mmCIF file of C-alpha atoms and ligand atoms in Angstrom:
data_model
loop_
_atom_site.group_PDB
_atom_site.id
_atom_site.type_symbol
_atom_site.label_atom_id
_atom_site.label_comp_id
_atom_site.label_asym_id
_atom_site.label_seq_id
_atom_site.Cartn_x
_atom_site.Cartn_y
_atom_site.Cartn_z
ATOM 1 C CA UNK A 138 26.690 -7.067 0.871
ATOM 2 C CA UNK A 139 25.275 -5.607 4.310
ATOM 3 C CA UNK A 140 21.841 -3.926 4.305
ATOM 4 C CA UNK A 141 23.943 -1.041 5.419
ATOM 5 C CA UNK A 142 26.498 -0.604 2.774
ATOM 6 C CA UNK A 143 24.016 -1.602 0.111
ATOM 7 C CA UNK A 144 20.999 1.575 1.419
ATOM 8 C CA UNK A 145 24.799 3.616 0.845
ATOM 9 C CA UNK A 146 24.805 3.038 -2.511
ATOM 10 C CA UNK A 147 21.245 3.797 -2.851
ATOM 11 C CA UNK A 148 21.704 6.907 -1.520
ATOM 12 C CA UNK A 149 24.581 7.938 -3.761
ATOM 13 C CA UNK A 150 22.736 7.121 -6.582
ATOM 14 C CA UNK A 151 19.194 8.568 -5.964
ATOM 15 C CA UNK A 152 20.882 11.774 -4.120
ATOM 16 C CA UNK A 153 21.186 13.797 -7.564
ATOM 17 C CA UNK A 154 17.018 13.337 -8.204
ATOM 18 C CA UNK A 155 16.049 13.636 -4.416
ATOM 19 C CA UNK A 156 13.470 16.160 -5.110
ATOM 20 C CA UNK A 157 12.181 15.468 -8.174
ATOM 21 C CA UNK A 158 8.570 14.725 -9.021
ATOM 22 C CA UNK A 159 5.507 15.972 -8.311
ATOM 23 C CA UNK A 160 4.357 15.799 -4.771
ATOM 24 C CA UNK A 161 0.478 15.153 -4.808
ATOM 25 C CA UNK A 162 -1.542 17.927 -4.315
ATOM 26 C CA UNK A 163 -5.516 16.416 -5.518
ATOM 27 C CA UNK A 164 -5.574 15.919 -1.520
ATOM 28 C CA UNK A 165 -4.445 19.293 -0.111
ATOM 29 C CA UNK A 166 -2.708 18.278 2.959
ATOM 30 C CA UNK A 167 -0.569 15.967 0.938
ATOM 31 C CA UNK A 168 0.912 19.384 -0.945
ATOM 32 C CA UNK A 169 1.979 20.409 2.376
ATOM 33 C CA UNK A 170 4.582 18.099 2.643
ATOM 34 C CA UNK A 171 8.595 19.242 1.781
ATOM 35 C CA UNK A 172 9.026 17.322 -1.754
ATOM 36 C CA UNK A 173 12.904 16.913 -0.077
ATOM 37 C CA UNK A 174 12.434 13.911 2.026
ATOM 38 C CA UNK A 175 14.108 10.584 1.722
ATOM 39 C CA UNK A 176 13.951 7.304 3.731
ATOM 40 C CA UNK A 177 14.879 3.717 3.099
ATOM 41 C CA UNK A 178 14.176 1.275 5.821
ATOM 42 C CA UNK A 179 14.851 -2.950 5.698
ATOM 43 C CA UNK A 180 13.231 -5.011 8.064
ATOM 44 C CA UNK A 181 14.985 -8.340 7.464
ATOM 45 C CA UNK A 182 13.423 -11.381 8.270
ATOM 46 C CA UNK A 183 16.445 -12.673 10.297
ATOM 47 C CA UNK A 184 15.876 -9.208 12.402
ATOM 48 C CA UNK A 185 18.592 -7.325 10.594
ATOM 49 C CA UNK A 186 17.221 -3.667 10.551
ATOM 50 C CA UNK A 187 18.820 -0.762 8.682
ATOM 51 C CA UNK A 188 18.163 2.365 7.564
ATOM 52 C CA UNK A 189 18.718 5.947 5.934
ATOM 53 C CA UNK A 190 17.637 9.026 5.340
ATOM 54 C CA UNK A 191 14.420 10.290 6.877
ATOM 55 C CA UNK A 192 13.476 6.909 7.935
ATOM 56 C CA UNK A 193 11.804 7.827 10.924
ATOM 57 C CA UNK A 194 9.618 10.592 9.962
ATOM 58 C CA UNK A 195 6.067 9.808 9.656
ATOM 59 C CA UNK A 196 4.597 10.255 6.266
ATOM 60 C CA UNK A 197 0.971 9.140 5.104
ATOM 61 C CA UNK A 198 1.107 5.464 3.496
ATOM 62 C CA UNK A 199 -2.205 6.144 1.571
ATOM 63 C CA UNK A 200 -2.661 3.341 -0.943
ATOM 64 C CA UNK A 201 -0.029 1.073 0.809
ATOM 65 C CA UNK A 202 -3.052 0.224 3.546
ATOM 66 C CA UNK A 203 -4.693 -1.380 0.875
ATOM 67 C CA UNK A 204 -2.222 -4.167 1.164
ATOM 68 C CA UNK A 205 -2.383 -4.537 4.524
ATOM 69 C CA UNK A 206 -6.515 -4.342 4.396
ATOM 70 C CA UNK A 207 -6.756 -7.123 2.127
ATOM 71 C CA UNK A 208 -4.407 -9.259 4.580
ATOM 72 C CA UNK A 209 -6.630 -8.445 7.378
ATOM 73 C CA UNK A 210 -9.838 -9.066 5.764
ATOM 74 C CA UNK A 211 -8.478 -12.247 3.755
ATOM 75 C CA UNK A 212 -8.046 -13.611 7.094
ATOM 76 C CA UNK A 213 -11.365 -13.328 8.460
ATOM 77 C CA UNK A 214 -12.895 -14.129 5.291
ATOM 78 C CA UNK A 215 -14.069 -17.229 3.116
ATOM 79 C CA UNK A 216 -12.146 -16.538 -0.022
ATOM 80 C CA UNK A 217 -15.408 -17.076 -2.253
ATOM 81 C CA UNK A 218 -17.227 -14.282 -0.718
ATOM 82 C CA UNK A 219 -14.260 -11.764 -1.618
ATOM 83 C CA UNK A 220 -13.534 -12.857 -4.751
ATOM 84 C CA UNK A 221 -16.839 -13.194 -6.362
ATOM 85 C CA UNK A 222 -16.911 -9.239 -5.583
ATOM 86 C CA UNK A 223 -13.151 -8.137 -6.743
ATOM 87 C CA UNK A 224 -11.247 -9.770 -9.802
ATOM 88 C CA UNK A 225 -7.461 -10.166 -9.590
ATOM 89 C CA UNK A 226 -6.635 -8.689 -13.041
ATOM 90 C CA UNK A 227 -4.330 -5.953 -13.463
ATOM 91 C CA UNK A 228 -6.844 -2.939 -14.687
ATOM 92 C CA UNK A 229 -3.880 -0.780 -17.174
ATOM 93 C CA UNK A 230 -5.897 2.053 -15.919
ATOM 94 C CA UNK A 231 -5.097 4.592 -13.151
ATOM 95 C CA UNK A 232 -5.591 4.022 -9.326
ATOM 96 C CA UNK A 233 -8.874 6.357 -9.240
ATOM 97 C CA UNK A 234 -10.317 5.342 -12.577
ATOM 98 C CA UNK A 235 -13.755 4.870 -13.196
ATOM 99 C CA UNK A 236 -13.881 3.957 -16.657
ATOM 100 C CA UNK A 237 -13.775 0.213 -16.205
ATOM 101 C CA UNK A 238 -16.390 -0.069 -12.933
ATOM 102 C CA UNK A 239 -19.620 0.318 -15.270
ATOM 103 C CA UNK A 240 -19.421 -1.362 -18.087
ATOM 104 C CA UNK A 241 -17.643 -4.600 -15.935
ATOM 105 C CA UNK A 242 -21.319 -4.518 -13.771
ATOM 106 C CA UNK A 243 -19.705 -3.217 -10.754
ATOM 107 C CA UNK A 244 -17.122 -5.711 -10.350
ATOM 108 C CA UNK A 245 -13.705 -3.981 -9.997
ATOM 109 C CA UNK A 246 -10.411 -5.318 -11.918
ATOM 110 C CA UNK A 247 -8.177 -6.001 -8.578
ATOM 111 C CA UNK A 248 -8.627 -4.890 -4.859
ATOM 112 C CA UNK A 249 -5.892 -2.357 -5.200
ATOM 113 C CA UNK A 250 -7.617 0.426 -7.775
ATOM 114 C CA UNK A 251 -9.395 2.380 -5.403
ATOM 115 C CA UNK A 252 -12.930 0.992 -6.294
ATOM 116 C CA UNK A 253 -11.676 -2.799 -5.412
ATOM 117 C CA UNK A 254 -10.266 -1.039 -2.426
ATOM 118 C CA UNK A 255 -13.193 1.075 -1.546
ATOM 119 C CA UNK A 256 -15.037 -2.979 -1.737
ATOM 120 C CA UNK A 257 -12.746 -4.356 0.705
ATOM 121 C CA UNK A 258 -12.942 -1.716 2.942
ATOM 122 C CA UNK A 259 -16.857 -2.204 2.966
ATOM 123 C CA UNK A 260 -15.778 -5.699 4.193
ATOM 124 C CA UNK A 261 -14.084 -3.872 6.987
ATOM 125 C CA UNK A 262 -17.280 -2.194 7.974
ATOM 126 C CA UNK A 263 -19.169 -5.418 7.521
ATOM 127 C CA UNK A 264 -17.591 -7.347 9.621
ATOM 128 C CA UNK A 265 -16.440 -4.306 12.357
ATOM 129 C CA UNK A 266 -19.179 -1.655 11.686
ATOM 130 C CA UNK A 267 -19.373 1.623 10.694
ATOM 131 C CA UNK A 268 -17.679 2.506 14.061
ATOM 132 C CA UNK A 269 -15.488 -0.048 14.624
ATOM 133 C CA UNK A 270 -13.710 -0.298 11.121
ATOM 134 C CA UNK A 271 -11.565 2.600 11.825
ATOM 135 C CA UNK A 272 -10.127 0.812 15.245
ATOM 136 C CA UNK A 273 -9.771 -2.196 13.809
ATOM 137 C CA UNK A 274 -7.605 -1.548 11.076
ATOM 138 C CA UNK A 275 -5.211 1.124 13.199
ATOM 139 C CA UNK A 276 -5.160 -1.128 15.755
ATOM 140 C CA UNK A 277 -4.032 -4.086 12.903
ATOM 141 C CA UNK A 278 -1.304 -1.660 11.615
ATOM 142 C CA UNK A 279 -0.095 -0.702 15.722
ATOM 143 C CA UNK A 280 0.393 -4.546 16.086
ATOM 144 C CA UNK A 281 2.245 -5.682 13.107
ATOM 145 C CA UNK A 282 4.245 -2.838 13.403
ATOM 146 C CA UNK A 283 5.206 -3.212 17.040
ATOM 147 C CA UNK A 284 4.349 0.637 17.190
ATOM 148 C CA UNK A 285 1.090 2.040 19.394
ATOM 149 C CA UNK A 286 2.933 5.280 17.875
ATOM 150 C CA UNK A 287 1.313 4.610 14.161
ATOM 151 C CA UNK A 288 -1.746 6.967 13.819
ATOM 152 C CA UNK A 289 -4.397 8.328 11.551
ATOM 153 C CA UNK A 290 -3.639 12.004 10.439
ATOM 154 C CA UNK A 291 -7.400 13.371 11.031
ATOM 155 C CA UNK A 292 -6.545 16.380 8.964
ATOM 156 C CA UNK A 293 -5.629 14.282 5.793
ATOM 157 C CA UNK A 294 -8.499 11.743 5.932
ATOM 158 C CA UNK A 295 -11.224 15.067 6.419
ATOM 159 C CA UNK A 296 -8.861 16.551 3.535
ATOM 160 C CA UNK A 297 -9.849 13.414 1.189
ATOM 161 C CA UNK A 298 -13.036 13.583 2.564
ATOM 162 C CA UNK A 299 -13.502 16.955 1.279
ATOM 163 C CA UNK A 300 -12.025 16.919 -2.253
ATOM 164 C CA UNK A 301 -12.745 12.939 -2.934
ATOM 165 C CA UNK A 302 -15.163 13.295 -5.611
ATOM 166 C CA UNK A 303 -14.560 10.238 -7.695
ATOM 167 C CA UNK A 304 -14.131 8.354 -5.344
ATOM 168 C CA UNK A 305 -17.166 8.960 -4.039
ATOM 169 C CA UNK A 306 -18.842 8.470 -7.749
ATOM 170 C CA UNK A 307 -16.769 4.889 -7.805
ATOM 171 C CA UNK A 308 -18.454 4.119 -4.387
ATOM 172 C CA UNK A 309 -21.834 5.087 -5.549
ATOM 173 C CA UNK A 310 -21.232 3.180 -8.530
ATOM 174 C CA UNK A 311 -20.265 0.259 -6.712
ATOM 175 C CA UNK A 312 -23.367 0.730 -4.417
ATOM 176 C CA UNK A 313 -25.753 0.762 -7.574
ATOM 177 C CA UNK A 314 -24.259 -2.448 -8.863
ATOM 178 C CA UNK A 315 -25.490 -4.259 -5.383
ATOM 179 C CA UNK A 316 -22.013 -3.981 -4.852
ATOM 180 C CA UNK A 317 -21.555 -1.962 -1.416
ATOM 181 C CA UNK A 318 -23.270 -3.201 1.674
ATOM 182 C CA UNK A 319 -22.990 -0.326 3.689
ATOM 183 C CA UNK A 320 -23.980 3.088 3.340
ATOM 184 C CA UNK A 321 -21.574 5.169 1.145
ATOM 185 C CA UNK A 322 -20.556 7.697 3.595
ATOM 186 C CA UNK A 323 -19.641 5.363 5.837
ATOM 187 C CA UNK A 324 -17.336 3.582 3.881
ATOM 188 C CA UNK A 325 -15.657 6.584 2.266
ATOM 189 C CA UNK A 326 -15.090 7.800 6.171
ATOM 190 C CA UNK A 327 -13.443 4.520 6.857
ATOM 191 C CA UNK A 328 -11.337 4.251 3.381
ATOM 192 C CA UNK A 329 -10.463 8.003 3.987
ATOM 193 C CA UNK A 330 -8.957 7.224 7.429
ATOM 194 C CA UNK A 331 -7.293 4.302 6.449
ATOM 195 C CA UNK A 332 -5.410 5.939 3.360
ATOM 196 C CA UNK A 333 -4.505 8.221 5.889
ATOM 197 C CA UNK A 334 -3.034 6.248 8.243
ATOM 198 C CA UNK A 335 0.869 7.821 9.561
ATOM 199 C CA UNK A 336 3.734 5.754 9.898
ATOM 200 C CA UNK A 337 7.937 6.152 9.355
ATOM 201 C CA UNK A 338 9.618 4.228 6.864
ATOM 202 C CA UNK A 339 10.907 1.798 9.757
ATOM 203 C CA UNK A 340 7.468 1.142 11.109
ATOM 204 C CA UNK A 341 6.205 0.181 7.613
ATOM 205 C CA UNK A 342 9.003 -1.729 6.548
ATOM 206 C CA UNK A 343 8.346 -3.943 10.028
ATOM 207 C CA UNK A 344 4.905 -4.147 9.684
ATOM 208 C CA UNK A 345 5.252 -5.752 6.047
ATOM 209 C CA UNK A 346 7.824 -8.402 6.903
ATOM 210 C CA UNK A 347 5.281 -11.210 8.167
ATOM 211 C CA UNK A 348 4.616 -10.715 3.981
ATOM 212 C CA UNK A 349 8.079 -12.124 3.416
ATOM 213 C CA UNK A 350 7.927 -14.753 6.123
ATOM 214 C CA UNK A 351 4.810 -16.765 5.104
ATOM 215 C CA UNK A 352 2.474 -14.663 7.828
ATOM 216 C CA UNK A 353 4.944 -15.089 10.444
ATOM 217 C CA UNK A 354 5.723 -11.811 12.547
ATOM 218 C CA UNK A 355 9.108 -12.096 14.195
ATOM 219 C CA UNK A 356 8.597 -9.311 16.327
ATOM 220 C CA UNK A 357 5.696 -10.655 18.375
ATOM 221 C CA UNK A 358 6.908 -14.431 17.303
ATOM 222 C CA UNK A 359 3.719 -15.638 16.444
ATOM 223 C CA UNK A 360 1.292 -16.051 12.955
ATOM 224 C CA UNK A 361 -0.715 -13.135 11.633
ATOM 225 C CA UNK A 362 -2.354 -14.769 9.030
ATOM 226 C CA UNK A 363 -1.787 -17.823 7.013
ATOM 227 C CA UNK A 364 0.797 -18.294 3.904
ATOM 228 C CA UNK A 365 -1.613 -19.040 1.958
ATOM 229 C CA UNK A 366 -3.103 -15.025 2.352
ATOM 230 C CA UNK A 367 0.330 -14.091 1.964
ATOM 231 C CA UNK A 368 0.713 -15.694 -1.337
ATOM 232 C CA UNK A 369 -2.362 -14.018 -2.486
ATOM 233 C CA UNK A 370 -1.084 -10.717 -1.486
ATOM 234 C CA UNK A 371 2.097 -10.493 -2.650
ATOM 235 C CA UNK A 372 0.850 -11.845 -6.350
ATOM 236 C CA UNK A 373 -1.345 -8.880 -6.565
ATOM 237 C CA UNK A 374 0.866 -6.681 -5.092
ATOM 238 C CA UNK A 375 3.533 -7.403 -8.000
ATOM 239 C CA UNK A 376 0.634 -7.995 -10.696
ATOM 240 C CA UNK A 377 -1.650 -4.776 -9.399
ATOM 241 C CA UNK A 378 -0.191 -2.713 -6.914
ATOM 242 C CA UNK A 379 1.305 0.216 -9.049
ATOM 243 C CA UNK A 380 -1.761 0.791 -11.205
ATOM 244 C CA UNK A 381 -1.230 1.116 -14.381
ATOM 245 C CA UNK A 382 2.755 0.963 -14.117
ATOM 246 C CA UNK A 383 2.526 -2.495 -12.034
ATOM 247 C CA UNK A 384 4.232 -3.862 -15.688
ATOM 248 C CA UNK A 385 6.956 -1.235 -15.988
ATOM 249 C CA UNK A 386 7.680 -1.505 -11.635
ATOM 250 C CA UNK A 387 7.957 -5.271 -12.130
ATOM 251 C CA UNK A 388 10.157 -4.534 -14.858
ATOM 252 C CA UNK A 389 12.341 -2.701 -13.013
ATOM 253 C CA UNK A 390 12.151 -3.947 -9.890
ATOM 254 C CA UNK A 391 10.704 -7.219 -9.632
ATOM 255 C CA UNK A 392 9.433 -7.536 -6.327
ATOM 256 C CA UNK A 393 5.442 -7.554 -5.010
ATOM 257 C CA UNK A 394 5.267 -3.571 -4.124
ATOM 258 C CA UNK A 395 2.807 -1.314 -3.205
ATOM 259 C CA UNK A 396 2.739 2.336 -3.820
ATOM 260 C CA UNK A 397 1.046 5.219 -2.114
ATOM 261 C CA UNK A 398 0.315 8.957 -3.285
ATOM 262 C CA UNK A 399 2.173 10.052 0.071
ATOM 263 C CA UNK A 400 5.218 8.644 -1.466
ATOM 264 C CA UNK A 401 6.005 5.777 -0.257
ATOM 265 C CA UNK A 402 6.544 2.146 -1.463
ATOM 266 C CA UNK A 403 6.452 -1.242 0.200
ATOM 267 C CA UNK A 404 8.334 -3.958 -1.462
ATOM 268 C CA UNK A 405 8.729 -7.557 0.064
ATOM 269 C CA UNK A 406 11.441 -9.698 -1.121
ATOM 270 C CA UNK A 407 10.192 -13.070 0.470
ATOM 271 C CA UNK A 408 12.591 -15.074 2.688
ATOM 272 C CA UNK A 409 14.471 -12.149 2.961
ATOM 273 C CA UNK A 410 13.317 -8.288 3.973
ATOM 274 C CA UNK A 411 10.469 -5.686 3.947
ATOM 275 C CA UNK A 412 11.446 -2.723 2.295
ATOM 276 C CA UNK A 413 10.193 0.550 2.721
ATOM 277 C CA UNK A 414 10.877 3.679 0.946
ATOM 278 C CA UNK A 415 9.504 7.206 1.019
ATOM 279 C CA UNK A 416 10.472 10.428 -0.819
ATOM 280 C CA UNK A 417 7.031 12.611 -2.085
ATOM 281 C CA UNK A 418 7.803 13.246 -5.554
ATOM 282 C CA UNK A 419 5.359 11.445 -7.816
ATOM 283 C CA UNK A 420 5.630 10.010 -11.336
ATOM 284 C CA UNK A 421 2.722 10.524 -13.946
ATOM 285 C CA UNK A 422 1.188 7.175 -12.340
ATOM 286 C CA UNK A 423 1.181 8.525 -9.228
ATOM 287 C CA UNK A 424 3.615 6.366 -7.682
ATOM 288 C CA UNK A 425 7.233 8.023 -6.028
ATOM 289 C CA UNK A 426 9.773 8.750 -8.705
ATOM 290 C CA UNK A 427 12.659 8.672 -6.244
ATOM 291 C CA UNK A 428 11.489 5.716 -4.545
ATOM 292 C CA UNK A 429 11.427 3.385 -7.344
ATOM 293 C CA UNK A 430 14.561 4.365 -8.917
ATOM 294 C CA UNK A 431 15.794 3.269 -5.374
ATOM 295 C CA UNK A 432 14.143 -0.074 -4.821
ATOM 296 C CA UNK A 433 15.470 -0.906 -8.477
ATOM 297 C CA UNK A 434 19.576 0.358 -7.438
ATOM 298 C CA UNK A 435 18.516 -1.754 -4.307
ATOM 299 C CA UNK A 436 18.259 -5.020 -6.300
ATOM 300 C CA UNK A 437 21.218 -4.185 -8.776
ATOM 301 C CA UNK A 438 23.427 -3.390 -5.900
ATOM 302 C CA UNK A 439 22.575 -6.520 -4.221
ATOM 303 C CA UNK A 440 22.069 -8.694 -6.639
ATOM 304 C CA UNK A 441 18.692 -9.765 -5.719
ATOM 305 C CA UNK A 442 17.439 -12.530 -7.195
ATOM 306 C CA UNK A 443 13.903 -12.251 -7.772
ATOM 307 C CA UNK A 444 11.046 -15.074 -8.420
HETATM 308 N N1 LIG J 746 -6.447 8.067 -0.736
HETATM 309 C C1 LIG J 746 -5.962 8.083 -2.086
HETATM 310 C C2 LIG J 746 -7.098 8.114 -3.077
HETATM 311 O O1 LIG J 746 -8.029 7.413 -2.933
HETATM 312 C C3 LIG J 746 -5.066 6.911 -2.312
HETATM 313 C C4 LIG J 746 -4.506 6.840 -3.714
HETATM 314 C C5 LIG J 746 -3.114 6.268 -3.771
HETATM 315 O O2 LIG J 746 -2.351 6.305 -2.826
HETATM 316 N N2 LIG J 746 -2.746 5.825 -4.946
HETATM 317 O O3 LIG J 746 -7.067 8.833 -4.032
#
């Protein structure tokens, strides 16, 4: 079936629950945004690109950087010095929990729960500094996505900034555990602006497809980091990267994804397409209601076979 008939018969199916959820509102200019929006975009790694809805209206990919943050540090990085820091267990606890962090020493369960996150991004500030971190990882995101268009909303990351109280308790936990090596702020100022980085469904759905094609970008036709990161990613993507509903979204849909609290979802079907999805409703979990129910049609109209 084409990419285009099959994002059809998405459509038909999700249109009745377009709206539905609960956009998220713990950052206050994410409750801003119209809880009406819908956009499905394939990148496919033969350069077949399709797409529908409100594909091409920016929305903020929040969690979904982490992803792409781990790929870019993984590449600069000896794997022993991440890993000895971050685990690569699925936590069964929410994105922002801090339950886990103390009594584990300071060692969080995966890099995609914000504290593992909120580590890797102190990698980023390591190895860029405090004021290069922020350029480094837009200007990561611009590339891969072909798009000097992709941008940081400055209003969202002061928003988190603002209102990002556990997070800031998880970094200061992390920072007591020996765990941090820079100073808090600075790495909740980077993490903020990367969560809050602005892209269309299309952008992300390009920017993800060197995931399904062993670190190969097809758009600039050359390597952006080895399979071997790749791998890695996509594993904890489908093992870790919708919290504590990474079992029931592997269920369902079977692919490596990776959810934000904008509302959007990045799944990777290897050999074959990035997929990207937005629509702002939210799930208890946090991740988008709409959006999952239309990654799993996705694979049941197409037939997908997964793993
Ligand atoms: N910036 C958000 C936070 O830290 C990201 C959470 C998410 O998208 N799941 O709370």
């Amino acid at each position: 079936m084409s990419y285009d008939k099959a994002l059809n018969r998405v459509l038909d199916t999700v249109k009745p629950h377009i709206g539905e959820g609960q956009v998220a509102d713990y950052i206050p200019a994410l409750a801003k945004v119209p809880p009406q929006r819908f956009g499905f975009a394939i990148y496919g790694c033969d350069g077949d690109i399709s797409s529908i809805g409100d594909a091409d209206v920016a929305f903020s990919i929040q969690s979904i950087s982490k992803a792409f943050a781990l790929a870019f540090v993984m590449s600069g990085r000896n794997p022993a010095d991440i890993w000895r820091r971050v685990w690569r267990e699925p936590s069964g606890t929410p994105f922002n929990s801090t339950v886990q962090l103390e009594s584990d020493n300071g060692v969080p369960r995966n890099p995609f729960i914000n504290a593992g996150a909120l580590v890797i991004t102190d990698m980023l500030v390591s190895d860029h500094g405090p004021g290069g971190a922020i350029a480094a990882i837009l200007g990561f995101m611009q590339l891969i996505s072909g798009a000097q268009s992709v941008s940081i909303d400055k209003e969202v990351a002061a928003s988190e900034l603002a209102t990002g109280h556990k997070n800031y308790g998880l970094a200061h936990t992390l920072k007591s555990f020996g765990n941090l090596e820079n100073d808090v702020d600075d790495v909740m100022r980077v993490y903020a602006h990367q969560c809050a980085l602005t892209m269309t469904a299309s952008q992300l759905a390009a920017a993800g497809v060197f995931l399904a094609r062993g670190g190969y970008d097809p758009i600039r036709k050359s390597q952006v980091t080895s399979n071997e990161v790749v791998r890695r990613v996509n594993a904890l993507m489908l093992t870790c990267g919708h919290y504590d509903a990474a079992g029931d979204f592997a269920f369902r849909v079977g692919l490596p994804g990776k959810s934000g609290v904008g509302g959007g979802i990045l799944a990777i079907i290897p050999d074959q397409a990035s997929l990207a999805v937005w629509s702002p409703g939210l799930d208890q979990y946090g991740n988008s209601l709409v959006g999952t129910l239309a990654l799993e049609t996705f694979v049941e109209v197409t037939g997908t076979e997964i793993l």
